[in-house]
Amino acid sequence: MTSTTQIPAIRIVRSEAMKPKPDPKELGFGRYFTDHMLLVDYTDEKGWHDARIVPYGPFSLDPSAMVFHYGQTVFEGMKAFKAEDGRILLFRPDRNAARFNISCERLNIPEFDEAFFVEAIRKLVEVEASWVPDAEGSSLYIRPFVIATEAGLGVRPSNRYLFSVILSPSGAYYSSGLNPVQIRVEDAYVRSVRGGTGFAKTAGNYAASLKAQVIAKKDHCDQVLWLDGIEQRYIEEVGSMNVFFKVAGEVITPELNGSILDGITRQSVMHLLRSWGIPVTERRISIEELAEAYKKGELEEAFGTGTAAVISPVGRLSWKDVDMRIGNGSIGELSQRLYDSITGIQTGKLEDSFGWNVPV
Ligand code: COI
């Protein structure tokens, strides 16, 4: 999607009180936020305007702001990394800009100029350069989002929006790090249906997933694996990741069908695999097919991919009374190679031969 929206230059209002930096070993995911945030307003009359970097702090919104009632909102997840040579690198921000607009289009939110999306984030990260952590496995997680701010309870698209970007120095998404996660296959609730919002990064998809996540936790699982919303047979995605399997030497992943997210790590994994001469097939995969492969001893590896999760090995898939134990409690060979390659490129340790990094 292209845009012709013109955005004025970004004003910077510096914070007078800088926060202490968190202990790099205790970062966790999304718990600490930097000193500044980016804000851009939208009105139907002015379009996107008044881009500014200001001290991080609460928003003041009318209690009837539409986002609170009808969930008209979209977000993205991206990362900045500290390279060994001191450079700060953004990973494929153009992909996030494009996906942001795809989500906005579905939620009837005015599109955002993609070049400005990248430039505004680059500028914010530049202002917050001292917050980019350099410990192994850490990064500055970037959360762009837009909310409908018009006051009123009529169900219709808002005529005012706020775009914001906040930054969070973060470690691994799962506290288990690279140890395999356990996943419960959800067979009652569904995440998305044909024609719904499954492909969009919008809050409602995540809100509707929480109940199943709580059930999974009770079953000693970290996350939920969703099945399709029609037959409840075909594998879609995991709560915060796309999913891949290696079955009898073949790498497979659910095809994009409108109800799963077009993950940027997913795209990058497929690109890497193909560049290594390893075929990867995007197709429908039923849970029965997977259980059958497991019984035959052919389910060799399973891993999730996501900006937050990077490559996350799956060690157990629990589906009704079938308990699939994958690998031997540690990360598989292919998953490890993909993790090393993606993080190597992101942190500038490996050559960025695909031109994925954008220096800040
Ligand atoms: C991401 O991987 O960036 C996500 O948005 C997933 C999750 C933390 C919601």
Tab-separated table of C-alpha atoms and ligand atoms in Angstrom:
chain	number	residue	atom	x	y	z
A	1	MET	CA	0.000	0.000	0.000
A	2	THR	CA	1.330	3.454	-0.771
A	3	SER	CA	0.481	6.741	0.854
A	4	THR	CA	0.662	10.355	-0.092
A	5	THR	CA	0.196	11.676	3.433
A	6	GLN	CA	2.668	14.468	4.194
A	7	ILE	CA	3.934	14.664	7.759
A	8	PRO	CA	5.662	17.717	9.180
A	9	ALA	CA	9.132	17.506	10.744
A	10	ILE	CA	9.411	15.901	14.168
A	11	ARG	CA	9.624	18.222	17.174
A	12	ILE	CA	11.676	17.030	20.124
A	13	VAL	CA	10.836	17.948	23.733
A	14	ARG	CA	13.541	16.417	25.921
A	15	SER	CA	12.776	14.897	29.302
A	16	GLU	CA	14.337	16.719	32.243
A	17	ALA	CA	14.459	13.652	34.469
A	18	MET	CA	16.112	10.574	32.989
A	19	LYS	CA	15.156	7.237	34.499
A	20	PRO	CA	17.776	4.870	35.905
A	21	LYS	CA	18.555	2.030	33.478
A	22	PRO	CA	17.361	-1.443	34.527
A	23	ASP	CA	19.772	-4.265	35.354
A	24	PRO	CA	20.565	-5.842	31.938
A	25	LYS	CA	20.269	-9.325	33.464
A	26	GLU	CA	16.747	-8.639	34.780
A	27	LEU	CA	15.109	-7.106	31.724
A	28	GLY	CA	12.425	-9.700	30.967
A	29	PHE	CA	10.037	-8.665	28.172
A	30	GLY	CA	8.153	-5.354	27.979
A	31	ARG	CA	8.592	-4.331	31.611
A	32	TYR	CA	10.717	-1.177	31.326
A	33	PHE	CA	10.164	1.844	29.116
A	34	THR	CA	12.571	4.521	27.946
A	35	ASP	CA	12.543	8.275	28.651
A	36	HIS	CA	10.707	9.395	25.499
A	37	MET	CA	7.873	8.368	23.202
A	38	LEU	CA	6.686	9.436	19.780
A	39	LEU	CA	3.237	10.927	19.218
A	40	VAL	CA	1.441	11.911	15.990
A	41	ASP	CA	-2.160	13.150	15.855
A	42	TYR	CA	-4.777	12.575	13.193
A	43	THR	CA	-7.956	14.473	12.467
A	44	ASP	CA	-10.093	14.174	9.350
A	45	GLU	CA	-9.439	17.887	8.666
A	46	LYS	CA	-5.640	17.887	9.045
A	47	GLY	CA	-4.654	14.264	8.356
A	48	TRP	CA	-1.592	13.055	10.315
A	49	HIS	CA	0.093	16.052	11.927
A	50	ASP	CA	2.152	17.362	14.848
A	51	ALA	CA	4.746	14.583	15.050
A	52	ARG	CA	6.694	14.953	18.266
A	53	ILE	CA	9.073	13.101	20.550
A	54	VAL	CA	8.142	13.918	24.135
A	55	PRO	CA	8.879	12.615	27.643
A	56	TYR	CA	7.336	9.169	28.220
A	57	GLY	CA	4.142	9.480	30.242
A	58	PRO	CA	0.401	8.824	30.535
A	59	PHE	CA	-2.118	9.888	27.881
A	60	SER	CA	-5.158	11.925	28.790
A	61	LEU	CA	-8.200	10.522	26.958
A	62	ASP	CA	-11.931	11.076	27.221
A	63	PRO	CA	-13.576	8.063	28.912
A	64	SER	CA	-15.758	7.745	25.820
A	65	ALA	CA	-12.731	7.560	23.475
A	66	MET	CA	-13.744	4.995	20.893
A	67	VAL	CA	-10.763	2.717	21.419
A	68	PHE	CA	-12.004	1.868	24.916
A	69	HIS	CA	-15.373	0.683	23.683
A	70	TYR	CA	-14.993	-0.743	20.195
A	71	GLY	CA	-11.300	-1.635	20.066
A	72	GLN	CA	-10.344	0.337	16.956
A	73	THR	CA	-6.588	-0.037	17.342
A	74	VAL	CA	-3.583	-1.603	15.613
A	75	PHE	CA	-0.035	-2.297	16.765
A	76	GLU	CA	3.331	-3.554	15.544
A	77	GLY	CA	6.353	-5.214	17.142
A	78	MET	CA	9.904	-4.575	15.975
A	79	LYS	CA	13.424	-4.441	17.406
A	80	ALA	CA	16.636	-2.386	17.424
A	81	PHE	CA	19.946	-4.112	18.165
A	82	LYS	CA	23.356	-2.908	19.326
A	83	ALA	CA	26.031	-4.237	16.978
A	84	GLU	CA	29.550	-5.009	18.213
A	85	ASP	CA	30.921	-2.029	16.262
A	86	GLY	CA	28.551	0.286	18.179
A	87	ARG	CA	26.009	0.767	15.394
A	88	ILE	CA	22.299	0.478	16.201
A	89	LEU	CA	20.395	-1.603	13.671
A	90	LEU	CA	16.669	-1.818	12.949
A	91	PHE	CA	15.556	-5.172	11.505
A	92	ARG	CA	13.387	-4.888	8.359
A	93	PRO	CA	11.381	-1.847	9.544
A	94	ASP	CA	9.906	-1.397	6.060
A	95	ARG	CA	8.088	-4.732	6.500
A	96	ASN	CA	6.501	-3.502	9.736
A	97	ALA	CA	5.466	-0.252	8.072
A	98	ALA	CA	3.754	-2.170	5.273
A	99	ARG	CA	2.018	-4.586	7.662
A	100	PHE	CA	0.913	-1.717	9.896
A	101	ASN	CA	-0.999	-0.241	6.969
A	102	ILE	CA	-2.498	-3.623	6.045
A	103	SER	CA	-3.827	-3.868	9.613
A	104	CYS	CA	-5.030	-0.234	9.549
A	105	GLU	CA	-6.910	-0.846	6.330
A	106	ARG	CA	-8.805	-3.757	7.947
A	107	LEU	CA	-9.653	-1.674	11.037
A	108	ASN	CA	-10.673	1.320	8.919
A	109	ILE	CA	-7.892	3.455	10.376
A	110	PRO	CA	-6.286	6.044	8.060
A	111	GLU	CA	-3.059	4.775	6.551
A	112	PHE	CA	0.294	6.107	7.684
A	113	ASP	CA	3.075	7.141	5.316
A	114	GLU	CA	5.440	4.142	5.317
A	115	ALA	CA	8.660	6.096	4.781
A	116	PHE	CA	7.678	8.381	7.648
A	117	PHE	CA	6.847	5.392	9.869
A	118	VAL	CA	10.438	4.156	9.442
A	119	GLU	CA	12.020	7.602	9.747
A	120	ALA	CA	10.046	8.534	12.871
A	121	ILE	CA	11.074	5.285	14.570
A	122	ARG	CA	14.684	5.748	13.487
A	123	LYS	CA	14.655	9.233	15.027
A	124	LEU	CA	13.092	8.043	18.306
A	125	VAL	CA	15.632	5.217	18.620
A	126	GLU	CA	18.418	7.722	17.898
A	127	VAL	CA	17.181	9.921	20.769
A	128	GLU	CA	17.048	6.825	23.020
A	129	ALA	CA	20.335	5.289	21.818
A	130	SER	CA	21.637	4.850	25.365
A	131	TRP	CA	18.702	2.505	26.080
A	132	VAL	CA	19.620	-0.105	23.463
A	133	PRO	CA	20.934	-3.033	25.521
A	134	ASP	CA	23.928	-5.008	24.327
A	135	ALA	CA	23.745	-8.148	26.480
A	136	GLU	CA	23.444	-11.430	24.544
A	137	GLY	CA	19.813	-12.045	23.533
A	138	SER	CA	18.637	-8.531	24.416
A	139	SER	CA	17.304	-5.744	22.195
A	140	LEU	CA	15.259	-2.570	22.282
A	141	TYR	CA	11.713	-3.747	21.593
A	142	ILE	CA	9.733	-1.160	19.615
A	143	ARG	CA	5.964	-0.963	19.943
A	144	PRO	CA	4.220	1.339	17.427
A	145	PHE	CA	0.449	1.564	17.865
A	146	VAL	CA	-2.537	3.655	16.889
A	147	ILE	CA	-5.736	4.226	18.856
A	148	ALA	CA	-9.108	5.781	18.008
A	149	THR	CA	-9.465	8.860	20.228
A	150	GLU	CA	-12.743	10.500	19.165
A	151	ALA	CA	-15.117	10.873	22.118
A	152	GLY	CA	-18.501	9.215	21.571
A	153	LEU	CA	-20.355	5.948	21.792
A	154	GLY	CA	-21.780	5.657	18.269
A	155	VAL	CA	-20.451	2.568	16.488
A	156	ARG	CA	-18.591	4.002	13.483
A	157	PRO	CA	-14.976	4.764	12.557
A	158	SER	CA	-13.387	7.449	14.717
A	159	ASN	CA	-12.458	10.774	13.130
A	160	ARG	CA	-9.451	11.281	15.441
A	161	TYR	CA	-6.500	8.996	16.130
A	162	LEU	CA	-3.246	9.005	18.064
A	163	PHE	CA	-0.191	7.194	16.703
A	164	SER	CA	2.468	6.451	19.282
A	165	VAL	CA	5.725	4.534	19.568
A	166	ILE	CA	7.108	3.349	22.890
A	167	LEU	CA	10.408	1.539	23.462
A	168	SER	CA	11.246	-1.219	25.914
A	169	PRO	CA	14.708	-2.671	26.524
A	170	SER	CA	13.975	-6.385	26.625
A	171	GLY	CA	15.490	-9.825	27.010
A	172	ALA	CA	14.014	-13.132	25.850
A	173	TYR	CA	10.219	-13.249	25.457
A	174	TYR	CA	9.988	-16.599	27.243
A	175	SER	CA	11.641	-16.862	30.628
A	176	SER	CA	12.855	-20.307	29.486
A	177	GLY	CA	15.040	-18.540	26.866
A	178	LEU	CA	16.019	-21.063	24.179
A	179	ASN	CA	14.697	-24.022	26.141
A	180	PRO	CA	11.734	-25.589	24.347
A	181	VAL	CA	8.263	-24.273	25.144
A	182	GLN	CA	5.214	-26.444	25.766
A	183	ILE	CA	2.100	-25.795	23.751
A	184	ARG	CA	-1.526	-26.783	24.162
A	185	VAL	CA	-3.565	-27.311	20.996
A	186	GLU	CA	-6.839	-25.457	21.567
A	187	ASP	CA	-9.841	-27.397	20.278
A	188	ALA	CA	-12.770	-25.412	21.700
A	189	TYR	CA	-12.057	-21.705	21.135
A	190	VAL	CA	-10.850	-20.250	17.834
A	191	ARG	CA	-8.697	-17.188	17.208
A	192	SER	CA	-9.917	-16.152	13.816
A	193	VAL	CA	-12.453	-16.917	11.116
A	194	ARG	CA	-12.642	-16.466	7.367
A	195	GLY	CA	-13.152	-12.760	6.627
A	196	GLY	CA	-12.229	-11.793	10.194
A	197	THR	CA	-9.209	-9.907	11.520
A	198	GLY	CA	-6.749	-12.791	11.970
A	199	PHE	CA	-4.144	-11.320	9.604
A	200	ALA	CA	-4.258	-7.903	11.313
A	201	LYS	CA	-2.241	-6.984	14.377
A	202	THR	CA	-5.139	-5.685	16.391
A	203	ALA	CA	-5.841	-5.891	20.106
A	204	GLY	CA	-9.087	-7.857	19.793
A	205	ASN	CA	-7.284	-10.906	18.427
A	206	TYR	CA	-5.123	-10.973	21.534
A	207	ALA	CA	-7.944	-10.182	23.988
A	208	ALA	CA	-9.977	-13.082	22.602
A	209	SER	CA	-7.014	-15.434	23.044
A	210	LEU	CA	-6.490	-14.888	26.769
A	211	LYS	CA	-9.051	-17.376	28.058
A	212	ALA	CA	-7.460	-20.222	26.109
A	213	GLN	CA	-4.044	-19.087	27.305
A	214	VAL	CA	-5.156	-19.378	30.921
A	215	ILE	CA	-6.469	-22.900	30.222
A	216	ALA	CA	-3.116	-23.773	28.599
A	217	LYS	CA	-1.245	-22.530	31.667
A	218	LYS	CA	-3.350	-24.809	33.877
A	219	ASP	CA	-2.238	-27.644	31.598
A	220	HIS	CA	1.414	-26.630	32.306
A	221	CYS	CA	1.769	-25.174	28.811
A	222	ASP	CA	3.311	-21.822	27.872
A	223	GLN	CA	1.093	-21.031	24.891
A	224	VAL	CA	-1.833	-22.050	22.713
A	225	LEU	CA	-1.696	-23.510	19.220
A	226	TRP	CA	-4.766	-22.347	17.305
A	227	LEU	CA	-6.687	-24.447	14.818
A	228	ASP	CA	-8.733	-22.986	11.963
A	229	GLY	CA	-12.093	-21.447	12.814
A	230	ILE	CA	-14.179	-23.552	10.435
A	231	GLU	CA	-13.224	-27.220	10.728
A	232	GLN	CA	-10.992	-26.820	13.797
A	233	ARG	CA	-8.498	-29.174	12.163
A	234	TYR	CA	-5.903	-27.059	10.388
A	235	ILE	CA	-2.996	-25.515	12.252
A	236	GLU	CA	-2.908	-21.712	12.225
A	237	GLU	CA	-0.450	-20.083	14.621
A	238	VAL	CA	0.685	-19.964	18.232
A	239	GLY	CA	-0.387	-17.120	20.554
A	240	SER	CA	2.527	-14.819	19.765
A	241	MET	CA	4.320	-16.656	16.943
A	242	ASN	CA	3.970	-18.347	13.567
A	243	VAL	CA	4.848	-22.020	13.624
A	244	PHE	CA	7.068	-24.346	11.555
A	245	PHE	CA	7.538	-28.133	11.605
A	246	LYS	CA	10.236	-30.405	10.229
A	247	VAL	CA	8.556	-33.651	9.241
A	248	ALA	CA	10.567	-36.471	7.647
A	249	GLY	CA	13.173	-33.943	6.489
A	250	GLU	CA	10.632	-31.473	5.005
A	251	VAL	CA	10.051	-28.019	6.507
A	252	ILE	CA	6.385	-27.005	6.462
A	253	THR	CA	4.405	-24.050	7.788
A	254	PRO	CA	0.713	-23.085	7.559
A	255	GLU	CA	-0.047	-21.061	4.428
A	256	LEU	CA	-1.255	-17.458	4.706
A	257	ASN	CA	-5.008	-17.748	4.440
A	258	GLY	CA	-6.231	-14.428	5.795
A	259	SER	CA	-6.575	-15.695	9.331
A	260	ILE	CA	-2.922	-15.870	10.391
A	261	LEU	CA	-0.323	-13.177	10.748
A	262	ASP	CA	2.183	-12.608	7.929
A	263	GLY	CA	5.117	-12.680	10.344
A	264	ILE	CA	8.322	-10.882	9.413
A	265	THR	CA	10.441	-13.504	11.184
A	266	ARG	CA	8.363	-16.117	9.317
A	267	GLN	CA	9.239	-14.406	6.004
A	268	SER	CA	12.900	-14.170	7.030
A	269	VAL	CA	13.074	-17.860	8.045
A	270	MET	CA	11.644	-18.973	4.703
A	271	HIS	CA	14.087	-16.693	2.873
A	272	LEU	CA	17.044	-18.089	4.812
A	273	LEU	CA	15.993	-21.723	4.366
A	274	ARG	CA	15.584	-21.268	0.620
A	275	SER	CA	18.964	-19.490	0.404
A	276	TRP	CA	20.484	-22.591	2.064
A	277	GLY	CA	18.826	-24.861	-0.482
A	278	ILE	CA	16.363	-26.235	2.100
A	279	PRO	CA	12.861	-26.343	0.629
A	280	VAL	CA	10.024	-25.010	2.750
A	281	THR	CA	6.389	-25.579	1.896
A	282	GLU	CA	3.504	-23.307	2.894
A	283	ARG	CA	0.345	-25.388	2.978
A	284	ARG	CA	-2.581	-26.545	5.067
A	285	ILE	CA	-1.402	-28.851	7.863
A	286	SER	CA	-3.990	-30.736	9.882
A	287	ILE	CA	-3.415	-31.618	13.499
A	288	GLU	CA	-4.229	-35.253	12.621
A	289	GLU	CA	-1.421	-35.237	10.033
A	290	LEU	CA	0.982	-33.938	12.650
A	291	ALA	CA	-0.091	-36.510	15.255
A	292	GLU	CA	0.317	-39.243	12.625
A	293	ALA	CA	3.828	-38.010	11.784
A	294	TYR	CA	4.615	-38.022	15.509
A	295	LYS	CA	3.439	-41.617	15.896
A	296	LYS	CA	5.660	-42.651	12.982
A	297	GLY	CA	8.631	-40.868	14.561
A	298	GLU	CA	8.773	-38.356	11.692
A	299	LEU	CA	8.091	-35.130	13.638
A	300	GLU	CA	11.708	-34.036	13.943
A	301	GLU	CA	11.459	-30.391	14.996
A	302	ALA	CA	8.859	-27.750	15.745
A	303	PHE	CA	9.567	-24.076	16.353
A	304	GLY	CA	7.758	-20.772	16.593
A	305	THR	CA	8.894	-17.565	14.912
A	306	GLY	CA	8.107	-13.996	15.933
A	307	THR	CA	9.696	-10.631	16.533
A	308	ALA	CA	9.477	-11.016	20.291
A	309	ALA	CA	10.063	-14.782	20.354
A	310	VAL	CA	12.707	-14.856	17.532
A	311	ILE	CA	13.028	-18.667	17.053
A	312	SER	CA	11.437	-20.567	19.883
A	313	PRO	CA	11.765	-24.362	19.937
A	314	VAL	CA	8.623	-26.322	20.773
A	315	GLY	CA	9.299	-29.325	23.003
A	316	ARG	CA	5.766	-30.532	23.595
A	317	LEU	CA	2.433	-30.342	21.801
A	318	SER	CA	-0.546	-31.436	23.841
A	319	TRP	CA	-3.676	-32.227	21.801
A	320	LYS	CA	-6.576	-33.948	23.582
A	321	ASP	CA	-5.031	-37.213	24.809
A	322	VAL	CA	-2.091	-37.090	22.377
A	323	ASP	CA	1.060	-35.814	24.068
A	324	MET	CA	3.715	-35.141	21.432
A	325	ARG	CA	7.214	-34.810	22.871
A	326	ILE	CA	9.492	-33.267	20.254
A	327	GLY	CA	13.291	-33.376	20.394
A	328	ASN	CA	14.964	-34.435	23.590
A	329	GLY	CA	14.355	-31.395	25.741
A	330	SER	CA	16.727	-29.134	23.834
A	331	ILE	CA	16.612	-27.014	20.690
A	332	GLY	CA	16.775	-28.876	17.340
A	333	GLU	CA	19.670	-28.492	14.915
A	334	LEU	CA	17.730	-26.527	12.285
A	335	SER	CA	16.042	-24.296	14.869
A	336	GLN	CA	19.454	-23.497	16.377
A	337	ARG	CA	20.937	-22.711	12.935
A	338	LEU	CA	18.026	-20.380	12.177
A	339	TYR	CA	18.293	-18.686	15.578
A	340	ASP	CA	22.052	-18.158	15.153
A	341	SER	CA	21.626	-16.809	11.625
A	342	ILE	CA	18.749	-14.425	12.350
A	343	THR	CA	20.271	-13.033	15.552
A	344	GLY	CA	23.705	-12.963	13.873
A	345	ILE	CA	22.357	-10.764	11.065
A	346	GLN	CA	20.326	-8.617	13.466
A	347	THR	CA	23.337	-7.877	15.660
A	348	GLY	CA	25.774	-7.336	12.776
A	349	LYS	CA	27.864	-10.440	13.648
A	350	LEU	CA	26.967	-12.059	10.312
A	351	GLU	CA	26.934	-10.424	6.918
A	352	ASP	CA	23.569	-8.837	6.112
A	353	SER	CA	23.544	-10.236	2.590
A	354	PHE	CA	19.822	-9.568	2.060
A	355	GLY	CA	20.002	-5.900	3.102
A	356	TRP	CA	17.603	-6.383	6.013
A	357	ASN	CA	19.201	-4.008	8.533
A	358	VAL	CA	18.609	-0.265	8.614
A	359	PRO	CA	21.270	1.599	10.638
A	360	VAL	CA	19.937	4.284	12.967
B	1	COI	C1	5.824	-9.542	18.463
B	1	COI	O1	6.410	-10.609	18.228
B	1	COI	O2	6.385	-8.448	18.334
B	1	COI	C2	4.437	-9.534	18.885
B	1	COI	O3	3.780	-8.588	18.602
B	1	COI	C3	3.941	-10.690	19.646
B	1	COI	C4	3.418	-10.398	21.010
B	1	COI	C5	4.391	-9.902	22.002
B	1	COI	C6	2.087	-9.782	21.026
